[in-house]
PDB file of C-alpha atoms in Angstrom:
ATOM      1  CA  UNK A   1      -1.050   0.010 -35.483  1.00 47.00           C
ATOM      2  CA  UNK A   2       0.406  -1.622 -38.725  1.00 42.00           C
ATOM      3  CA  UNK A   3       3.288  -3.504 -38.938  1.00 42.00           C
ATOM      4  CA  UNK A   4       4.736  -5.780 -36.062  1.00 44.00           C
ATOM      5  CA  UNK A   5       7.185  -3.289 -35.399  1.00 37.00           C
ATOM      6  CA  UNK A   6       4.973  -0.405 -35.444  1.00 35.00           C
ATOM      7  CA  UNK A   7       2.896  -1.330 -33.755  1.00 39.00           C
ATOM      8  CA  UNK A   8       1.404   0.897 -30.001  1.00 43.00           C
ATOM      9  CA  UNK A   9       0.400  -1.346 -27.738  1.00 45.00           C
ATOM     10  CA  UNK A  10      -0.347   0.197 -24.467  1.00 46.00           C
ATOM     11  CA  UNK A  11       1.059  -2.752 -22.071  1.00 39.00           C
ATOM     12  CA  UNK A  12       4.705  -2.247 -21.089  1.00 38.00           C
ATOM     13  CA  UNK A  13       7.144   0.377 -20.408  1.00 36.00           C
ATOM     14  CA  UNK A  14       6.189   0.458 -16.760  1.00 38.00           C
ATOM     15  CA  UNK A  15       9.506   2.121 -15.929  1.00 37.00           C
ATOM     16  CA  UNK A  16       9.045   4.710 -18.683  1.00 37.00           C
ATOM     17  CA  UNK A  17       9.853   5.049 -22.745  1.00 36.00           C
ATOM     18  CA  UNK A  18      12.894   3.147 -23.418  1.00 34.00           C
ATOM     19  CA  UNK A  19      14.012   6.010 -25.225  1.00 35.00           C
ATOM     20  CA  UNK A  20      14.778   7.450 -22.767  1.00 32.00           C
ATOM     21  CA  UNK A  21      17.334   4.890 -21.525  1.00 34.00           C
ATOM     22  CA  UNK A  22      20.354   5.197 -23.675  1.00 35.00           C
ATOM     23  CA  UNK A  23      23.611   4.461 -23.188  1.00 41.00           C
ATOM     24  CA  UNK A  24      26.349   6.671 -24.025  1.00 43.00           C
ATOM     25  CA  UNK A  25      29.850   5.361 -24.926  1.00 45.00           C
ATOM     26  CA  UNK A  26      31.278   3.122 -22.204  1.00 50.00           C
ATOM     27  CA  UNK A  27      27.905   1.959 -20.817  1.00 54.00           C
ATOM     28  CA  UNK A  28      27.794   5.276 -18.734  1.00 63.00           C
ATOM     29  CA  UNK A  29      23.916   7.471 -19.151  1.00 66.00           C
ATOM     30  CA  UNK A  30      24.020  10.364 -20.696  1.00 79.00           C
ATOM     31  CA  UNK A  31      23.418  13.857 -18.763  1.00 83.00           C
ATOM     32  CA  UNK A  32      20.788  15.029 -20.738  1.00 87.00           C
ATOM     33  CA  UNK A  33      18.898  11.260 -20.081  1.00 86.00           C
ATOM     34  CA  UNK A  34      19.892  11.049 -16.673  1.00 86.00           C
ATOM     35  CA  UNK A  35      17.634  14.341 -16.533  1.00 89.00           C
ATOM     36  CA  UNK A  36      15.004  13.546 -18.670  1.00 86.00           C
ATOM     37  CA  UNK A  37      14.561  10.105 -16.488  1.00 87.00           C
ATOM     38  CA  UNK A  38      14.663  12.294 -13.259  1.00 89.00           C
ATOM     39  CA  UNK A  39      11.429  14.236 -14.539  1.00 89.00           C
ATOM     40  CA  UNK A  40       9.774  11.504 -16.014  1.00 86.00           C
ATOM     41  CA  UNK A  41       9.908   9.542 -12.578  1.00 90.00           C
ATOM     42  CA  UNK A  42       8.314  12.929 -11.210  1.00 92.00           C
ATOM     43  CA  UNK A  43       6.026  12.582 -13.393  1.00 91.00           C
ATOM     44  CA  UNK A  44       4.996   9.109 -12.885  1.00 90.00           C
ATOM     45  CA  UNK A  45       5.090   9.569  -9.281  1.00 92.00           C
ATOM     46  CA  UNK A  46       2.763  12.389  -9.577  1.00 94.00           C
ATOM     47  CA  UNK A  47      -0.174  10.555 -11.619  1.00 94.00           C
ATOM     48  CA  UNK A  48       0.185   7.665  -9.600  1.00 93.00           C
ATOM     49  CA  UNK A  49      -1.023   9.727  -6.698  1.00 93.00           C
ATOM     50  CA  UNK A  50      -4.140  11.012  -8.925  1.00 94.00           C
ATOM     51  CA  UNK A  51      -4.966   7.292 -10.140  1.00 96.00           C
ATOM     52  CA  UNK A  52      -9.170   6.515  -8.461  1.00 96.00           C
ATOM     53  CA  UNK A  53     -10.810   3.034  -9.224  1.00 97.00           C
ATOM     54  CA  UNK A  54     -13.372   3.645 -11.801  1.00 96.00           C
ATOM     55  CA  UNK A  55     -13.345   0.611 -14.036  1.00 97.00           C
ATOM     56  CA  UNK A  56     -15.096  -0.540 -17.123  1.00 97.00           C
ATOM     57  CA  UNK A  57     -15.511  -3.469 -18.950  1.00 96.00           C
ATOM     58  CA  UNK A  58     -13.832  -3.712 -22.531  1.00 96.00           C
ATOM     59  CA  UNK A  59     -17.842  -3.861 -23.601  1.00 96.00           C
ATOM     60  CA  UNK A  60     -18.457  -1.039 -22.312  1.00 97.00           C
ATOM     61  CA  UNK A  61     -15.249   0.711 -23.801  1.00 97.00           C
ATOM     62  CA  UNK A  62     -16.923  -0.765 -27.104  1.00 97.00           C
ATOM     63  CA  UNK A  63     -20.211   1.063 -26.370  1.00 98.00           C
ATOM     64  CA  UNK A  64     -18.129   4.483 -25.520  1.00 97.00           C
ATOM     65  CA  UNK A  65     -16.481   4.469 -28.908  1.00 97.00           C
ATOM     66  CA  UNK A  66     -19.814   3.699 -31.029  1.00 97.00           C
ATOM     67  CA  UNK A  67     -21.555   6.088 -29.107  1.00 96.00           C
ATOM     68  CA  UNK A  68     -19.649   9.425 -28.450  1.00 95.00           C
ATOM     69  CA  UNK A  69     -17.420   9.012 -31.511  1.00 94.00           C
ATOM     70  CA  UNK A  70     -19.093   7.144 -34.153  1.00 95.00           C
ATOM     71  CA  UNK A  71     -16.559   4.024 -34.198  1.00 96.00           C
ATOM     72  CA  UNK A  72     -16.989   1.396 -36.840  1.00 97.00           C
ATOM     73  CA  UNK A  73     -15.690  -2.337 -36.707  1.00 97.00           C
ATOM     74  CA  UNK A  74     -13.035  -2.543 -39.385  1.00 97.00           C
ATOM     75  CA  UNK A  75     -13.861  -6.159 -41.073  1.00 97.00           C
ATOM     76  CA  UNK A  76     -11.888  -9.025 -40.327  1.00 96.00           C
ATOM     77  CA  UNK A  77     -10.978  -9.610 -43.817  1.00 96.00           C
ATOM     78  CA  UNK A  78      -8.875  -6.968 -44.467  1.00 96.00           C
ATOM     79  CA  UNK A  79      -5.378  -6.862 -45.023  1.00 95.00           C
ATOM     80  CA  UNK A  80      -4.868  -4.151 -41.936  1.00 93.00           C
ATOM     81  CA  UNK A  81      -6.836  -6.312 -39.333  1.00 96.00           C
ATOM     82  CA  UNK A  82      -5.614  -9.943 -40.052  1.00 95.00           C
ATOM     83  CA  UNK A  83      -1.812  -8.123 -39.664  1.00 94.00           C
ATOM     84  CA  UNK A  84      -2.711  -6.755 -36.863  1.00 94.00           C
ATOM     85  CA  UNK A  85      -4.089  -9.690 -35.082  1.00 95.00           C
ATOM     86  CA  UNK A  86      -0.921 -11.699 -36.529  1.00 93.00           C
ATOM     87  CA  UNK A  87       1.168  -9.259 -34.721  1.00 92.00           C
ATOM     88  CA  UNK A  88      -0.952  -9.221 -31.260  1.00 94.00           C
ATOM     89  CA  UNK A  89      -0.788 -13.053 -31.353  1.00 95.00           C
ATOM     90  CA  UNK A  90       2.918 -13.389 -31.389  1.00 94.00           C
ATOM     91  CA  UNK A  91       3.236 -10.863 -28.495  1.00 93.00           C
ATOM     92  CA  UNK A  92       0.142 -12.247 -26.296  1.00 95.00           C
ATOM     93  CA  UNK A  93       2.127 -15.802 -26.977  1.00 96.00           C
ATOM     94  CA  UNK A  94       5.534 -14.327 -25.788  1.00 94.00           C
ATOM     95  CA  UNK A  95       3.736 -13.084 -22.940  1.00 92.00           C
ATOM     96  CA  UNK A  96       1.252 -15.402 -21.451  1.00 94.00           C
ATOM     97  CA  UNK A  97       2.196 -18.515 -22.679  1.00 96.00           C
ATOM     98  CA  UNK A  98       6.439 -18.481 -23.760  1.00 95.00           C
ATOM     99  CA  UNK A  99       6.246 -22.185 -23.654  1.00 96.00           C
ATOM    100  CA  UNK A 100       4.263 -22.392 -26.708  1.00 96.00           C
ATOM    101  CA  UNK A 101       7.230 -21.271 -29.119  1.00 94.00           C
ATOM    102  CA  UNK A 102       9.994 -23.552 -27.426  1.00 92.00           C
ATOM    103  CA  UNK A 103      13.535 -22.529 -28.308  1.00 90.00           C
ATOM    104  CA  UNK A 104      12.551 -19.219 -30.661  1.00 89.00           C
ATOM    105  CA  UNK A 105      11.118 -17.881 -27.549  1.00 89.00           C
ATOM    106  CA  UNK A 106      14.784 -17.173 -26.518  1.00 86.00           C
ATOM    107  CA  UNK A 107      16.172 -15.391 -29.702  1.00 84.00           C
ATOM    108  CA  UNK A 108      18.556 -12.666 -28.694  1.00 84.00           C
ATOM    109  CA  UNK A 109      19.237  -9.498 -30.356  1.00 85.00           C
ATOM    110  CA  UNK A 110      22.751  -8.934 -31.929  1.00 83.00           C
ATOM    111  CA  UNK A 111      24.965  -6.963 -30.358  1.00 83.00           C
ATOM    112  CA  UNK A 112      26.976  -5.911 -33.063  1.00 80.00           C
ATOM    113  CA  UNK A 113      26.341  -4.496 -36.799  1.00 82.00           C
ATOM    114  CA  UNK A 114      26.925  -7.474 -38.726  1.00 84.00           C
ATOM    115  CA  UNK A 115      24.311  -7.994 -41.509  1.00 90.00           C
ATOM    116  CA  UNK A 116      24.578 -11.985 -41.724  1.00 89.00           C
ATOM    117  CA  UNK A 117      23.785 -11.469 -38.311  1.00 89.00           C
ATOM    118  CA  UNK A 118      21.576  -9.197 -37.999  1.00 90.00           C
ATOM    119  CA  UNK A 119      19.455 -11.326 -41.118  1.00 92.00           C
ATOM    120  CA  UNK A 120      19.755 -14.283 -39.705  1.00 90.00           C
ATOM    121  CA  UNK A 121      18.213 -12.292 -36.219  1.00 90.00           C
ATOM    122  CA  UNK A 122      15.111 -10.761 -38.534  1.00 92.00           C
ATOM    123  CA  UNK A 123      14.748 -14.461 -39.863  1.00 93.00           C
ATOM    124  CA  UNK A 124      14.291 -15.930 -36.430  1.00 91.00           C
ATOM    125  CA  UNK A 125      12.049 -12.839 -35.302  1.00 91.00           C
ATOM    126  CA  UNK A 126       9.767 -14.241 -38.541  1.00 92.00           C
ATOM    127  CA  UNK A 127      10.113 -18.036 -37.757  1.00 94.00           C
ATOM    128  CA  UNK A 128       8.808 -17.069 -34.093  1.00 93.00           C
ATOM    129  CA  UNK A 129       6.320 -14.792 -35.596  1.00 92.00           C
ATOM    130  CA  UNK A 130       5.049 -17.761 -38.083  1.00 93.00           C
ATOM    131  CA  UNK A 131       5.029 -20.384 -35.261  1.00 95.00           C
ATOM    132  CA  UNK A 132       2.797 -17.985 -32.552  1.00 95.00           C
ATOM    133  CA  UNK A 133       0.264 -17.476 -35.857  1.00 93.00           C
ATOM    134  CA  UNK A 134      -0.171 -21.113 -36.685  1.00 95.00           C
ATOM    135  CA  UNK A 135      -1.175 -21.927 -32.702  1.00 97.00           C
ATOM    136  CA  UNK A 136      -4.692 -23.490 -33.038  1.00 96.00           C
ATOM    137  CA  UNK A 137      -7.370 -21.679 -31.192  1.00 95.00           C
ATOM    138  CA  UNK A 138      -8.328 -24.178 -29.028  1.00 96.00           C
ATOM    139  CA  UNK A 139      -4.458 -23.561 -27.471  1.00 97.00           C
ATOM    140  CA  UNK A 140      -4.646 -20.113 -27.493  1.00 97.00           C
ATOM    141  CA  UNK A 141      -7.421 -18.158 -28.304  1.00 97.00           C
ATOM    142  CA  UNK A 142      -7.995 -14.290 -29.398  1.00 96.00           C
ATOM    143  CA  UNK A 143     -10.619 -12.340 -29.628  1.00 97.00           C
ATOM    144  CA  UNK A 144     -10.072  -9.390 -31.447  1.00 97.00           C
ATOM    145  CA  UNK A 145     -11.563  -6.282 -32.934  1.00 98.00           C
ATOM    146  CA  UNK A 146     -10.217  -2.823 -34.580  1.00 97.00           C
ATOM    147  CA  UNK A 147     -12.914  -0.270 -34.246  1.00 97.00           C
ATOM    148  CA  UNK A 148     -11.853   2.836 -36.484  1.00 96.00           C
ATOM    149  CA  UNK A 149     -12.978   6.665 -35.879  1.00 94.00           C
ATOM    150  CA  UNK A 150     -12.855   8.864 -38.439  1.00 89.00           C
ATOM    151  CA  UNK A 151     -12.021  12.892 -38.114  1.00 83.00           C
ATOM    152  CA  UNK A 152     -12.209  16.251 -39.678  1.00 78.00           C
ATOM    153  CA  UNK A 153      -9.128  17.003 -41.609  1.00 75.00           C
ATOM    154  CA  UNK A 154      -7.705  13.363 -42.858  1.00 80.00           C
ATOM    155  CA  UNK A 155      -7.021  11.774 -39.673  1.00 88.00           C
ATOM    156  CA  UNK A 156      -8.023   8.719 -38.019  1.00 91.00           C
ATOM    157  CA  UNK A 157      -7.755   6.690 -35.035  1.00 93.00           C
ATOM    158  CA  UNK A 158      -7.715   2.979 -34.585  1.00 95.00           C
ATOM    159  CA  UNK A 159      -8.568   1.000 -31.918  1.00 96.00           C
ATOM    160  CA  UNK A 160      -7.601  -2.615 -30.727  1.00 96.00           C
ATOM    161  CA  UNK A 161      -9.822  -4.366 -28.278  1.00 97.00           C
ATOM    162  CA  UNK A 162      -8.709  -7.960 -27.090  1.00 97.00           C
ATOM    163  CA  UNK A 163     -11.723  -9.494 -24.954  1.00 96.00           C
ATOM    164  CA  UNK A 164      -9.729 -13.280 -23.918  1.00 96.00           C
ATOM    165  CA  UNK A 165      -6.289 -11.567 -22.728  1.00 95.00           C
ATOM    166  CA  UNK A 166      -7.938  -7.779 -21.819  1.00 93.00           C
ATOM    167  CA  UNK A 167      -5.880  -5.460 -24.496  1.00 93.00           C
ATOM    168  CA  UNK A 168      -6.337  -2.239 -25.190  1.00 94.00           C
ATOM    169  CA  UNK A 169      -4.405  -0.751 -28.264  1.00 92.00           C
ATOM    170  CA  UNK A 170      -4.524   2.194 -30.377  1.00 91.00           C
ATOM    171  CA  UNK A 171      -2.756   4.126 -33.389  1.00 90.00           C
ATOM    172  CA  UNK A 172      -3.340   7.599 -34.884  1.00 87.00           C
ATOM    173  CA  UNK A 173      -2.663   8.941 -38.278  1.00 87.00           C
ATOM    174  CA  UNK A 174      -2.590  12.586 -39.352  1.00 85.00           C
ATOM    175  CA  UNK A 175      -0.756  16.259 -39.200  1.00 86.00           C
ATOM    176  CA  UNK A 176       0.826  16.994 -35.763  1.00 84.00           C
ATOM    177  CA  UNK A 177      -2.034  18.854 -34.075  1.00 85.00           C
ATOM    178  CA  UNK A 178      -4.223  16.424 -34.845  1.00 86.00           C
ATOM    179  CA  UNK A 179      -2.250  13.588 -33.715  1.00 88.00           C
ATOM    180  CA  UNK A 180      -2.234  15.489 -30.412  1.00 88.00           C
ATOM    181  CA  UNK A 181      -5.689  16.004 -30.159  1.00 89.00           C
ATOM    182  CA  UNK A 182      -5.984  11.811 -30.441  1.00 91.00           C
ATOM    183  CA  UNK A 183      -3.498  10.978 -28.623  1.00 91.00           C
ATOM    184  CA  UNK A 184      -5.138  12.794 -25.799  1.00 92.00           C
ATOM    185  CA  UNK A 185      -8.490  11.478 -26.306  1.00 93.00           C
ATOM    186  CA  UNK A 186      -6.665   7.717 -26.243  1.00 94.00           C
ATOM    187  CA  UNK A 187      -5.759   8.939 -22.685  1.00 94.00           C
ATOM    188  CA  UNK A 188      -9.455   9.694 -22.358  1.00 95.00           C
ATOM    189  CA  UNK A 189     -10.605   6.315 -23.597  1.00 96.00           C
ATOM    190  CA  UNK A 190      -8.271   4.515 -22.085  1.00 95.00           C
ATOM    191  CA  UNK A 191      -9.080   6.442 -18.567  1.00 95.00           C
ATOM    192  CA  UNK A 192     -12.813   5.419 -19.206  1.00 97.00           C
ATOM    193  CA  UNK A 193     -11.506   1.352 -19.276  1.00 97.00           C
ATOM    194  CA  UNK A 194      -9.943   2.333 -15.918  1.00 96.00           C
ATOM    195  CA  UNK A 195      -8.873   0.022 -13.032  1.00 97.00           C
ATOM    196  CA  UNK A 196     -10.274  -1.766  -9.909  1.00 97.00           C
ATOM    197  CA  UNK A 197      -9.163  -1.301  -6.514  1.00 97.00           C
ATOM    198  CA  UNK A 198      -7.060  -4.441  -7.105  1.00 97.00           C
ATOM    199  CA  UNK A 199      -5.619  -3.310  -9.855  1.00 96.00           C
ATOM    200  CA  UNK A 200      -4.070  -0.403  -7.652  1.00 96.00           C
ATOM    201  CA  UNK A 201      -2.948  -2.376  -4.771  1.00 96.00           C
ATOM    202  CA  UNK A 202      -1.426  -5.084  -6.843  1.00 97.00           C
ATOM    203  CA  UNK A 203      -0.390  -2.702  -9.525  1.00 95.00           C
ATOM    204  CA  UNK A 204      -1.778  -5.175 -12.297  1.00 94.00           C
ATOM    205  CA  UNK A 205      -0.532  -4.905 -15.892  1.00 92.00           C
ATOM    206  CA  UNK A 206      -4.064  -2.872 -16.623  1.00 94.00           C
ATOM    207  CA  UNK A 207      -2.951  -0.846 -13.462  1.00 95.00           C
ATOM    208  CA  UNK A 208       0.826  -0.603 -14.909  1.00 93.00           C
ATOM    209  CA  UNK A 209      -0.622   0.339 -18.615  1.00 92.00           C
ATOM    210  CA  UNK A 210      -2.981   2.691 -17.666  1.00 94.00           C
ATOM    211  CA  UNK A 211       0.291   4.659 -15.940  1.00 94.00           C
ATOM    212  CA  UNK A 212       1.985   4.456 -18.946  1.00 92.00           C
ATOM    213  CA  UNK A 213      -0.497   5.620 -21.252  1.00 93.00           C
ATOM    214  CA  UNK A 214      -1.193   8.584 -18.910  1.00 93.00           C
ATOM    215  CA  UNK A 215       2.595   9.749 -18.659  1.00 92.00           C
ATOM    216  CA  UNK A 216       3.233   9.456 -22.124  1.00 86.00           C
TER     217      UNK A 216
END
């Protein structure tokens, strides 16, 4: 987690990373992607085949992470958590209710490198950003916690739970084989959380983030 932009959230991306979707010169897909996505959809394919109903509630989830790894509720009143809930806002807003943020809800991207334009784009991004955060509670409402775990050798893990909208979220800091190590035991957490029978028929957005957590 951290800023907006940084920010791993693990709904989306139920066709894959969108890195790996890039465009070469005249709009035609690069070999080496074209490849990459070929695998990846292998992949996919593969775990979706391997994917059992074994769900949990988010309480529960809570009660995993304070038991087996010592998890501790990082205070609302820090800097890190009322960013982070700023940020979650805006995209639960985009998301479930669009209507909310009227005309900003429609802000395209730039196509080209302009930087009046691509200001004026940022400013927007903000404006919408602003507007989702100032929605009273009573409209929308959010309730949401980081819990934080703590490991040998400087590195850390971070947790979002969302209890209205049902959002799981994480973000690791550390050296590279101990983001690893987290990043698998997210896929372990986030396993535990699970889905219903539903979930699999319908392929739910739980169903559709738990896939993309798994092949990532």
């Amino acid at each position: 987690m951290g800023k907006c932009a940084g920010s791993v959230s693990v709904i989306g991306g139920a066709d894959g990373p969108t890195s790996i979707f890039i465009a070469g010169k005249g709009g035609k897909v690069k070999l080496t992607t074209r490849i990459r996505k070929f695998f990846y959809k292998i992949k996919r394919n593969g775990i979706k085949k391997r994917i059992t109903a074994n769900p949990h509630t988010l309480g529960e989830v809570v009660e995993l992470l304070e038991r087996e790894y010592g998890a501790v509720e990082v205070s609302r009143k820090s800097h890190n958590y009322l960013e982070q809930r700023r940020c979650l806002k805006a995209s639960l807003v985009m998301r479930q209710r669009p209507e909310l943020l009227g005309e900003l809800m429609d802000v395209e991207a730039p196509e080209g490198e302009d930087v009046g334009t691509i200001k004026a784009f940022l400013e927007q991004i903000q404006e919408r950003n602003n507007k989702a955060a100032e929605i009273a509670e009573d409209i929308f409402p959010l309730d949401f916690h980081i819990y934080e775990i703590k490991c040998p050798g400087d590195c850390m893990m971070q947790i979002g739970v969302e209890t209205v909208w049902q959002v799981i979220d994480g973000s690791f800091s550390g050296d590279k084989k101990n983001m690893k190590r987290l990043k698998k035991l997210f896929k372990k957490i986030y396993l535990y959380y699970g889905v219903t029978d539903e979930d699999i028929k319908n392929e739910t957005e739980r169903y559709k983030s738990l896939l993309t957590i798994l092949c990532s």
